[in-house]
Short mmCIF file of C-alpha atoms in Angstrom, two decimals:
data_model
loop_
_atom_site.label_atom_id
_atom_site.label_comp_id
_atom_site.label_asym_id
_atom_site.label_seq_id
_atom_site.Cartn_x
_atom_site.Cartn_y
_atom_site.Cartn_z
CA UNK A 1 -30.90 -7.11 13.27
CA UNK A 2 -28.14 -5.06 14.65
CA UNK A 3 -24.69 -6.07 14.18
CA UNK A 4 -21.43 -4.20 14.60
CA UNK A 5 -17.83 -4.39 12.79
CA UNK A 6 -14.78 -2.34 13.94
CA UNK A 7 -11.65 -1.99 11.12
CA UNK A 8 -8.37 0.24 12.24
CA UNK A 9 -5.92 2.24 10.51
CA UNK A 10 -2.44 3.87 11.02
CA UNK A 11 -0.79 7.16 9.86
CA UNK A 12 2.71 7.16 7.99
CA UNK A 13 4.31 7.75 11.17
CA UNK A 14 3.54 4.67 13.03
CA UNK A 15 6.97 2.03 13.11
CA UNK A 16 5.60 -0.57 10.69
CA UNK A 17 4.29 2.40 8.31
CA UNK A 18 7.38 4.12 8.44
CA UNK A 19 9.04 0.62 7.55
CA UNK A 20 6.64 0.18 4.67
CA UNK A 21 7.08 3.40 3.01
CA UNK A 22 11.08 2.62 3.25
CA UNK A 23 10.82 -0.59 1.64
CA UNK A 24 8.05 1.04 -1.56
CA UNK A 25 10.18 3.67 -1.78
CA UNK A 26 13.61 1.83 -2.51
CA UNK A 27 11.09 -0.35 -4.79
CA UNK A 28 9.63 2.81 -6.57
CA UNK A 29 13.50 3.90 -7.10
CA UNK A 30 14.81 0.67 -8.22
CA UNK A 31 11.96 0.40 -10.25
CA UNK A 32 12.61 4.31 -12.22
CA UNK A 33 15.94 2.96 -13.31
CA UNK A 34 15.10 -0.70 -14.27
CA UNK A 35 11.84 -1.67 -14.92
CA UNK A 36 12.79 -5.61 -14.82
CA UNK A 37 14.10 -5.01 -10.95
CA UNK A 38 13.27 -8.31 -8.75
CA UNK A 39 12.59 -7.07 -5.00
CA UNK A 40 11.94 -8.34 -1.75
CA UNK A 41 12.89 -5.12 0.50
CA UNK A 42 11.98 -5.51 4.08
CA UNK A 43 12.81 -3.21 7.05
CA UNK A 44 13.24 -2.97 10.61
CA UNK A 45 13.09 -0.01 12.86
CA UNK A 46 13.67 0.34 16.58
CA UNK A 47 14.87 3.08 18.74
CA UNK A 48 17.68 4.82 16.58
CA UNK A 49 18.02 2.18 14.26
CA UNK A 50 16.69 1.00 10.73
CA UNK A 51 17.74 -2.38 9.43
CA UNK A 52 17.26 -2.51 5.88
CA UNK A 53 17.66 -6.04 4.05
CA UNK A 54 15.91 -8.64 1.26
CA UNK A 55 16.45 -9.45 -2.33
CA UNK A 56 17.31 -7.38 -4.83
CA UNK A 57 18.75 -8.12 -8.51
CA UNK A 58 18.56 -5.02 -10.84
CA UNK A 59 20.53 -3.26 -12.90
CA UNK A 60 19.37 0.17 -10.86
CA UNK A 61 21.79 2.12 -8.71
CA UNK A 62 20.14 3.32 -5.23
CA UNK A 63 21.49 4.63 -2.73
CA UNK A 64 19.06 3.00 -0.08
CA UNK A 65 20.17 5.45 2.97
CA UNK A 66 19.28 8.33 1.45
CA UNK A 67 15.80 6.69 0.14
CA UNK A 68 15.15 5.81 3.66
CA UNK A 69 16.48 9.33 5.34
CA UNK A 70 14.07 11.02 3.23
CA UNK A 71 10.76 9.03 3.11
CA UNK A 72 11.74 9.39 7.43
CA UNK A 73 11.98 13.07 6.70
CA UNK A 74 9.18 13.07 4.66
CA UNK A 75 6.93 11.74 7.03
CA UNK A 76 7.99 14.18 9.65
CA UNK A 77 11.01 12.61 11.91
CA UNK A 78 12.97 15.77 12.17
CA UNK A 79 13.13 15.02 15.89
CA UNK A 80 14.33 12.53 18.67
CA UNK A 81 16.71 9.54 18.45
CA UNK A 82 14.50 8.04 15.13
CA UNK A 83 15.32 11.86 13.42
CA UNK A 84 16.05 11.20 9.53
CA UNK A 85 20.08 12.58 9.82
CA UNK A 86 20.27 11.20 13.45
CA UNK A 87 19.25 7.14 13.26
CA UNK A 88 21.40 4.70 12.05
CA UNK A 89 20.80 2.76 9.05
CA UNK A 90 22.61 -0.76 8.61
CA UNK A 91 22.08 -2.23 4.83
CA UNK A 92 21.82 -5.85 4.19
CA UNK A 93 20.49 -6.47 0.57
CA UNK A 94 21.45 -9.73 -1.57
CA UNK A 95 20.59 -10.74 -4.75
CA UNK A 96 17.69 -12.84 -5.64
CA UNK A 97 18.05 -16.93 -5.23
CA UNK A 98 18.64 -18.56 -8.52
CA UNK A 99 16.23 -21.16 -7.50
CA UNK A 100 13.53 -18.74 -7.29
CA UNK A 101 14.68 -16.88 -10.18
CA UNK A 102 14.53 -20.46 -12.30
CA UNK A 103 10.88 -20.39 -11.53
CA UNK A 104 10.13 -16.67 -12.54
CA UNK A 105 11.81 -16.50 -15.44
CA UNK A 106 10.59 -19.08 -17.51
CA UNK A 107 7.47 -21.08 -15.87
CA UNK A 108 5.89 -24.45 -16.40
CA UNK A 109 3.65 -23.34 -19.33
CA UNK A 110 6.28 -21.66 -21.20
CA UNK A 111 8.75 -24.53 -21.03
CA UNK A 112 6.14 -27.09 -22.60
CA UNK A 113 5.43 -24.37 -25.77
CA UNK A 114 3.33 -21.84 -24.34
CA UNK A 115 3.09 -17.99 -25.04
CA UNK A 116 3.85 -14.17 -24.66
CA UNK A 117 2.17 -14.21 -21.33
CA UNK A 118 3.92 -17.98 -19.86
CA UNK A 119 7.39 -16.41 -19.64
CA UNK A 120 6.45 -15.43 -16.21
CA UNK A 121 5.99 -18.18 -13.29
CA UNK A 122 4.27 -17.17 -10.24
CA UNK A 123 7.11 -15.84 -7.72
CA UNK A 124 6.17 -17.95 -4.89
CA UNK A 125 2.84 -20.37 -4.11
CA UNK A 126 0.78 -18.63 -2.01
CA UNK A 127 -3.32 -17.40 -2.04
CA UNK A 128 -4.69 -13.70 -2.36
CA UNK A 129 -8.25 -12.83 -1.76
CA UNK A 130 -9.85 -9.61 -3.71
CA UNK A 131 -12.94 -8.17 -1.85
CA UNK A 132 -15.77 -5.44 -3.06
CA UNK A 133 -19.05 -4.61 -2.46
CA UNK A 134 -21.56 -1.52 -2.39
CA UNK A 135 -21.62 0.00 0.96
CA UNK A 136 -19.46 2.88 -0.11
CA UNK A 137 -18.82 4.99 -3.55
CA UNK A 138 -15.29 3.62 -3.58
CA UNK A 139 -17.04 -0.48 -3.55
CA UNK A 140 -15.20 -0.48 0.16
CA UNK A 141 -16.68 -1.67 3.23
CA UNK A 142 -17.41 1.58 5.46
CA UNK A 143 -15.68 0.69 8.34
CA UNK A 144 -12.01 0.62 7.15
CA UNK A 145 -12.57 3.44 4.37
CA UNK A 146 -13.77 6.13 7.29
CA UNK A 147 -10.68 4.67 9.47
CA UNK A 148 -8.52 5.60 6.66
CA UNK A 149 -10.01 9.05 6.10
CA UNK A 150 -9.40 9.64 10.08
CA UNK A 151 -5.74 8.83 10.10
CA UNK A 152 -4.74 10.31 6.59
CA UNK A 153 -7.35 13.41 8.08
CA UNK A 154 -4.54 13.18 10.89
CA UNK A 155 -1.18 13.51 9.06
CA UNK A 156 -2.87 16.26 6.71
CA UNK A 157 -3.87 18.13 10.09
CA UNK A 158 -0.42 18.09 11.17
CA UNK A 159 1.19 19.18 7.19
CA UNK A 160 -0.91 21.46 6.89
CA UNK A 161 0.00 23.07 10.35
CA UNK A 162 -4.02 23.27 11.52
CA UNK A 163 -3.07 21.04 14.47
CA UNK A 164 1.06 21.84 15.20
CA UNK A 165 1.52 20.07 18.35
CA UNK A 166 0.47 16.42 16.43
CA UNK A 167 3.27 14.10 15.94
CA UNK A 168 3.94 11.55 13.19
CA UNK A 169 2.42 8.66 14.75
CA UNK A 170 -0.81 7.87 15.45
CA UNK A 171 -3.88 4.72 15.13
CA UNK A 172 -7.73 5.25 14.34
CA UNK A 173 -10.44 2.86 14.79
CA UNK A 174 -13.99 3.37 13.87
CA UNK A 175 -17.07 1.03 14.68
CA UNK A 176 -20.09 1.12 12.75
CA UNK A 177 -23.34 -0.11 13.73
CA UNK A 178 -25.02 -2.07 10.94
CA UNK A 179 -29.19 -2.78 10.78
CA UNK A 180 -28.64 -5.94 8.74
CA UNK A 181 -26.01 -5.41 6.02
CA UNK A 182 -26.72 -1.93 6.00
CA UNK A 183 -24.34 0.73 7.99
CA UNK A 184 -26.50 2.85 9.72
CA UNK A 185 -24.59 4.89 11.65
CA UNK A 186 -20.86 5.09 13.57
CA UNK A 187 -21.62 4.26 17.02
CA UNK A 188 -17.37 4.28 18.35
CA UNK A 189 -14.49 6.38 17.10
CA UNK A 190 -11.17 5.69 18.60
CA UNK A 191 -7.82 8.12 17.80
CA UNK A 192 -4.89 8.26 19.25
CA UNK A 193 -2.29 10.42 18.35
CA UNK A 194 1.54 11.39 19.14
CA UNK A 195 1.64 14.83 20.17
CA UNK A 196 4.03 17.66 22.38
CA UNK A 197 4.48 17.81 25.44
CA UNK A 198 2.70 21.44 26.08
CA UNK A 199 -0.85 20.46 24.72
CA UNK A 200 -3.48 19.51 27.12
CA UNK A 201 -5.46 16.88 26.88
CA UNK A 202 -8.57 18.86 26.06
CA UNK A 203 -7.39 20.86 23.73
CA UNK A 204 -6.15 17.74 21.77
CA UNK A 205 -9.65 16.05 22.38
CA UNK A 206 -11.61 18.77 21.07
CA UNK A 207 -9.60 19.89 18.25
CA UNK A 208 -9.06 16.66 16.85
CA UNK A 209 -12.83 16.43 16.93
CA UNK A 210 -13.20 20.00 14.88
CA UNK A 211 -10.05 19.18 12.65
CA UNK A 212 -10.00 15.64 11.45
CA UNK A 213 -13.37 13.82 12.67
CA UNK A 214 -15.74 16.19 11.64
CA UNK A 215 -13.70 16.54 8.28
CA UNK A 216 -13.13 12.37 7.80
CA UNK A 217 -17.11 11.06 9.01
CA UNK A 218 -19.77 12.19 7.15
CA UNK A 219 -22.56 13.93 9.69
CA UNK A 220 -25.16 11.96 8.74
CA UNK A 221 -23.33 8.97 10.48
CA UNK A 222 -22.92 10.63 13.63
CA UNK A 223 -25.19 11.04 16.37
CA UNK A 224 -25.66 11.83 19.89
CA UNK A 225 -24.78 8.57 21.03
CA UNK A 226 -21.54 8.15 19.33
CA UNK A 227 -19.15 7.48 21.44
CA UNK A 228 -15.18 9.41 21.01
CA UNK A 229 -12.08 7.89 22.65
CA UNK A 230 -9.67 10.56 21.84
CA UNK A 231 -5.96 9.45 23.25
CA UNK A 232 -7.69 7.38 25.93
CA UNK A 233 -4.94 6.88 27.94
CA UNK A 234 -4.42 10.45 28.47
CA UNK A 235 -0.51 10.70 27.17
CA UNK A 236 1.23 9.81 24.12
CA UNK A 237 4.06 11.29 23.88
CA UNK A 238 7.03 8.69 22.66
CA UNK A 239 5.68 7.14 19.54
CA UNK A 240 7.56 5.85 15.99
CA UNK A 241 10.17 3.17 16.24
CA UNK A 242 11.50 5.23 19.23
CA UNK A 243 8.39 4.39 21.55
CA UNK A 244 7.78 0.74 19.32
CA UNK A 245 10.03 -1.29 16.67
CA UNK A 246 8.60 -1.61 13.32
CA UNK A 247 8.75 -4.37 10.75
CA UNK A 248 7.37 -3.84 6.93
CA UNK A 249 4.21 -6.23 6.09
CA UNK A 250 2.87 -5.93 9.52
CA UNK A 251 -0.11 -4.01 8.92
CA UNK A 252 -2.05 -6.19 6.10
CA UNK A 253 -5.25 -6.21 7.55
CA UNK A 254 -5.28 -2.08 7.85
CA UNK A 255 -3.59 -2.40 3.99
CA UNK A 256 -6.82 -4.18 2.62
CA UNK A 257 -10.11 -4.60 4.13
CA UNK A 258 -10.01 -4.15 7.34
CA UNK A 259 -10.84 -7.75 8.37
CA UNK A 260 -13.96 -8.06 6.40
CA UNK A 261 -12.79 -10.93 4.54
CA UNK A 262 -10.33 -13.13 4.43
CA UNK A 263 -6.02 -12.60 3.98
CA UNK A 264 -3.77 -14.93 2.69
CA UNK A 265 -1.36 -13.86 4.72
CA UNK A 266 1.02 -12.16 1.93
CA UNK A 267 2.32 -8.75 2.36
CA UNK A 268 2.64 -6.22 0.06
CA UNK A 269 5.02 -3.82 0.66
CA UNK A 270 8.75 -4.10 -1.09
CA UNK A 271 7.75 -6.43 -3.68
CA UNK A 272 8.26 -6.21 -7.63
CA UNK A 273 5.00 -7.42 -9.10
CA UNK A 274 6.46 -10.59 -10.05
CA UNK A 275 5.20 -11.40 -6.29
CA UNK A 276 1.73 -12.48 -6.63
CA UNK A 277 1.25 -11.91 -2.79
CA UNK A 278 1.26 -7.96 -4.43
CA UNK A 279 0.09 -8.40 -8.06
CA UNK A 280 -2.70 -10.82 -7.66
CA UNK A 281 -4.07 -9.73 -4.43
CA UNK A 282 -4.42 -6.27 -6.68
CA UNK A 283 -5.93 -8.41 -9.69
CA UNK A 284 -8.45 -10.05 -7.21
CA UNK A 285 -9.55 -6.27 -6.42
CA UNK A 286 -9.81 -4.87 -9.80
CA UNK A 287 -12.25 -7.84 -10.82
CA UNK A 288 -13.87 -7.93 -7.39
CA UNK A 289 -14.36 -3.82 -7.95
CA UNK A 290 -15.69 -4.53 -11.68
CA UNK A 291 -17.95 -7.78 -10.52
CA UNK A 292 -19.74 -5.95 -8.22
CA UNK A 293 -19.51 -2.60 -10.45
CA UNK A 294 -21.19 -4.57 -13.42
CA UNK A 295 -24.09 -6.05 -11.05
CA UNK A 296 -23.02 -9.48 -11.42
CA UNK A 297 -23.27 -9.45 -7.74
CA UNK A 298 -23.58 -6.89 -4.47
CA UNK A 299 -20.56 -8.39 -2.19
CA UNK A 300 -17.91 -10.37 -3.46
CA UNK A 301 -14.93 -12.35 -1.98
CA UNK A 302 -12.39 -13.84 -4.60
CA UNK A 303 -9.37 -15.70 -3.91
CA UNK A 304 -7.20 -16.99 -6.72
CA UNK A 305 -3.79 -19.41 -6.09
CA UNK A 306 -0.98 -20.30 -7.51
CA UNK A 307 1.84 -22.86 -7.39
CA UNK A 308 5.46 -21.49 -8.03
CA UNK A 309 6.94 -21.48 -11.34
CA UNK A 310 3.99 -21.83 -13.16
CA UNK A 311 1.95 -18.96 -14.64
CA UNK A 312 -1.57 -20.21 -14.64
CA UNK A 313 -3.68 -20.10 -11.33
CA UNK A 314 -4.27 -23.48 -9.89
CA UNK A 315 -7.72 -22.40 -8.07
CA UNK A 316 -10.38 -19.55 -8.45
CA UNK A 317 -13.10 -19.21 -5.71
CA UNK A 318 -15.86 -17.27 -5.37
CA UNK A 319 -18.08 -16.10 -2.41
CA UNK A 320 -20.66 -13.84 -3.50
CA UNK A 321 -23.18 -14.24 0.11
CA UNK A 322 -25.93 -15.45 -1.51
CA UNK A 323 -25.88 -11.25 -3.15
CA UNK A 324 -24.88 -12.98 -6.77
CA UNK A 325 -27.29 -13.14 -9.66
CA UNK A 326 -25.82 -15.36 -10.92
CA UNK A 327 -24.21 -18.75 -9.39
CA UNK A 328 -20.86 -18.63 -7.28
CA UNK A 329 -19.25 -21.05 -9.82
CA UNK A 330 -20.81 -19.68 -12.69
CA UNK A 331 -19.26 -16.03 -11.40
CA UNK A 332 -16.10 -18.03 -11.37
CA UNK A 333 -15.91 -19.60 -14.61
CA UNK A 334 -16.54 -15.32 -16.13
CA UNK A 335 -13.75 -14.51 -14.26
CA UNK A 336 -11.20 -17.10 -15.36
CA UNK A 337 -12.87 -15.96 -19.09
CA UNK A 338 -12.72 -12.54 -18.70
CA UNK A 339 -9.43 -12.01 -16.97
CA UNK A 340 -6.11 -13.13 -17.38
CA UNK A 341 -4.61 -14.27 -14.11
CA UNK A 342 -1.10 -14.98 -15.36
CA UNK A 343 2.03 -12.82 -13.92
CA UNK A 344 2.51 -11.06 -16.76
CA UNK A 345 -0.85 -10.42 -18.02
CA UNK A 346 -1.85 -8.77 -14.49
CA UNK A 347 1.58 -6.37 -14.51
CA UNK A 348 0.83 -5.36 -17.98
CA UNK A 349 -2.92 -4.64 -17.34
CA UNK A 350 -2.34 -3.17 -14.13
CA UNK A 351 0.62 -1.46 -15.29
CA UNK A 352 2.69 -2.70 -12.47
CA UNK A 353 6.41 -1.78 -13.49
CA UNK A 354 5.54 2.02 -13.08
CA UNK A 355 6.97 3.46 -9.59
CA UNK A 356 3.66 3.86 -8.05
CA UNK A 357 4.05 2.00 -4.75
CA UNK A 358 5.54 4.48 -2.24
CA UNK A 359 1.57 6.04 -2.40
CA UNK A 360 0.09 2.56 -1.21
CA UNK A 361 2.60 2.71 1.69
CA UNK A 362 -0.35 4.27 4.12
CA UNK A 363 -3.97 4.56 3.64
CA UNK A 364 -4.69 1.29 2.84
CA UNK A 365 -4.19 -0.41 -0.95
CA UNK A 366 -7.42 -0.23 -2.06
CA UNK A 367 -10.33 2.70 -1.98
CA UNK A 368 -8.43 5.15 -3.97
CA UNK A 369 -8.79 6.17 -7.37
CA UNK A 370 -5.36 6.94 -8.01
CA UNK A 371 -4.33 2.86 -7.93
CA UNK A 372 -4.25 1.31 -11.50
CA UNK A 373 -6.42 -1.58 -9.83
CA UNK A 374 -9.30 0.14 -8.89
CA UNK A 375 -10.82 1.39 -12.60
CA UNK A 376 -13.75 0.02 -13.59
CA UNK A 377 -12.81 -0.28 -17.20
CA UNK A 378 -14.28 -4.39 -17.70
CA UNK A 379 -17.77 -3.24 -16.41
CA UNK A 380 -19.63 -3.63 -19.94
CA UNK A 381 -17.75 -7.10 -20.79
CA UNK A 382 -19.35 -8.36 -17.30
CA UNK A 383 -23.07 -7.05 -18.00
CA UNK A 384 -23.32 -9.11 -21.20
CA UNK A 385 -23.67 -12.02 -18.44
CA UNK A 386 -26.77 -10.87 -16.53
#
């Protein structure tokens, strides 16, 4: 049976990107000075301007201008109304609220006699979903993965000064046609990207083709019939928060799984790990990852919940689609043995006070070695179950 799934992604140049890696990257530097920070950074960028505001109570001194001006730099804004020492930032930042503090610092379990690992209460109530399976080396599904490749293919492109007329911003979509759950081949790539005003639209077409498609897809997907919208509309030449405002958590869809499964709705980006919306939504990946790793199942959907203030999650479920070798609640009940779900335990397994965030700002979350959450470290605990 022939099905087909589409999953997009953005470079660090589009608005809400650009407002993500602002908000890690005053995180990541907040974080360097005082590993206890509490965060909430959010941004907004439109035209000339960037709005930065949230929570933050740490003992960390940051300028947040001159983070923003050069992750803006950094991602190549030298130019136009949105340039790095042309835009105007306005700051907004306030502590954290005590009555959310009241519920972090001390949560349900600890306060009736619990230990090391109760001093932490989930920051807010809320449900994250962690997703894996086998279609790719990386346990991703293959539609968002190659839409990743394509955009961060993109940006490197431009760096690297192979394509010089690409600007910051840009979007990639890629379709892949599936013969039941197996991806057979990409049957639509879409990219659209910023560029000069002197580049033709051929040119672009073709060398994007040569420079980042040929270098992101693997051949063996591609065939005659695939199908390339290269800027389909033919112009785009006003793009970043000068052409579109941009607003940090926006893109959570391209930042996990490309729709595949479901979202709890959480963002990520600006958050301490006290946040479960971040920290467990990166748990429910790393055991996803080592579930389906270990052979305990071939596709797995997790979602794990929590109640604020208390450290303990009050739900695990699992979805394995009828792939498990075990039962769905019997999955469950390994999971809840094997790991610990609590605030702190997942920071200090994950190693979440380290400044590692600004990375996860574009690309997606998940897929990438480099991420803490994505070893594979608990596969021999799991196989003693099969």
């Amino acid at each position: 049976m022939k099905r087909y799934f589409t999953s997009e992604s953005v470079t660090e140049g589009h608005p809400d990107k650009v407002c993500d890696r602002i908000a890690d990257g005053i995180l990541d530097e907040l974080l360097k000075q005082d590993k206890n920070t509490r965060a909430a950074v959010e941004c907004c960028a439109a035209y000339d301007t960037l709005f930065i505001t949230g929570e933050v109570t740490s003992s960390a001194n940051v300028d947040y201008g001159k983070v923003a001006r050069d992750a803006i730099k950094e991602i190549g804004y030298d130019f136009g109304n949105f340039a790095y020492d042309k835009c105007n930032i306005i700051e907004k930042i306030h502590g954290q609220s005590p009555d959310i503090a009241l519920g972090v610092d001390s949560s349900l379990e600890n306060k009736a006699g619990g230990e090391r690992y109760d001093l932490i209460g989930a920051g807010d109530q809320g449900l994250m979903f962690g997703y894996a399976c086998r279609e790719t080396e990386e346990y991703m599904p293959l539609p968002v993965q190659l839409a990743h490749r394509l955009a961060y293919m993109l940006s490197a492109a431009r760096k690297e000064g192979r394509l010089p007329f690409l600007r910051p911003d840009g979007k990639t979509q890629v379709t892949v046609e599936y013969d039941g759950k197996k991806p057979v081949r990409v049957d639509t790539i879409v990219v659209s990207s910023q560029h000069t005003e002197e580049v033709t639209q051929e040119k672009l077409a073709e060398a994007i083709r040569e420079e980042v498609v040929k270098r992101a897809v693997p051949a063996e997907y591609l065939d005659q019939n695939t199908r390339y919208l290269i800027n389909p509309t033919g112009r785009f030449l006003i793009g970043g928060p000068e052409g579109d405002s941009g607003l940090t958590g926006r893109k959570i869809v391209v930042d996990t799984y490309g729709g595949r499964c479901a979202h709890g709705g959480g963002s990520f980006s600006g958050k301490d790990p006290t946040k479960v919306d971040r920290s467990a939504t990166y748990m429910a990946r790393y055991l996803s990852k080592n579930v389906v790793a270990a052979g305990l199942a071939d596709e797995i959907e997790v979602q794990i919940a929590y109640a604020i203030g208390v450290a303990h999650p009050v739900s695990v479920f699992v979805d394995t689609f009828e792939t498990g070798k075990l039962p769905d609640d019997k999955i469950a009940e390994i999971i809840r043995r094997e790991f610990d779900l609590r605030p702190a335990a997942i920071i200090e397994t994950l190693g979440l006070r380290n400044p590692v965030y600004a990375k996860t700002s574009a690309y997606g979350h998940f897929g990438r070695e480099e991420f803490p959450w994505e070893k594979t470290d608990k596969v021999e605990d799991l196989k003693k179950y099969l």
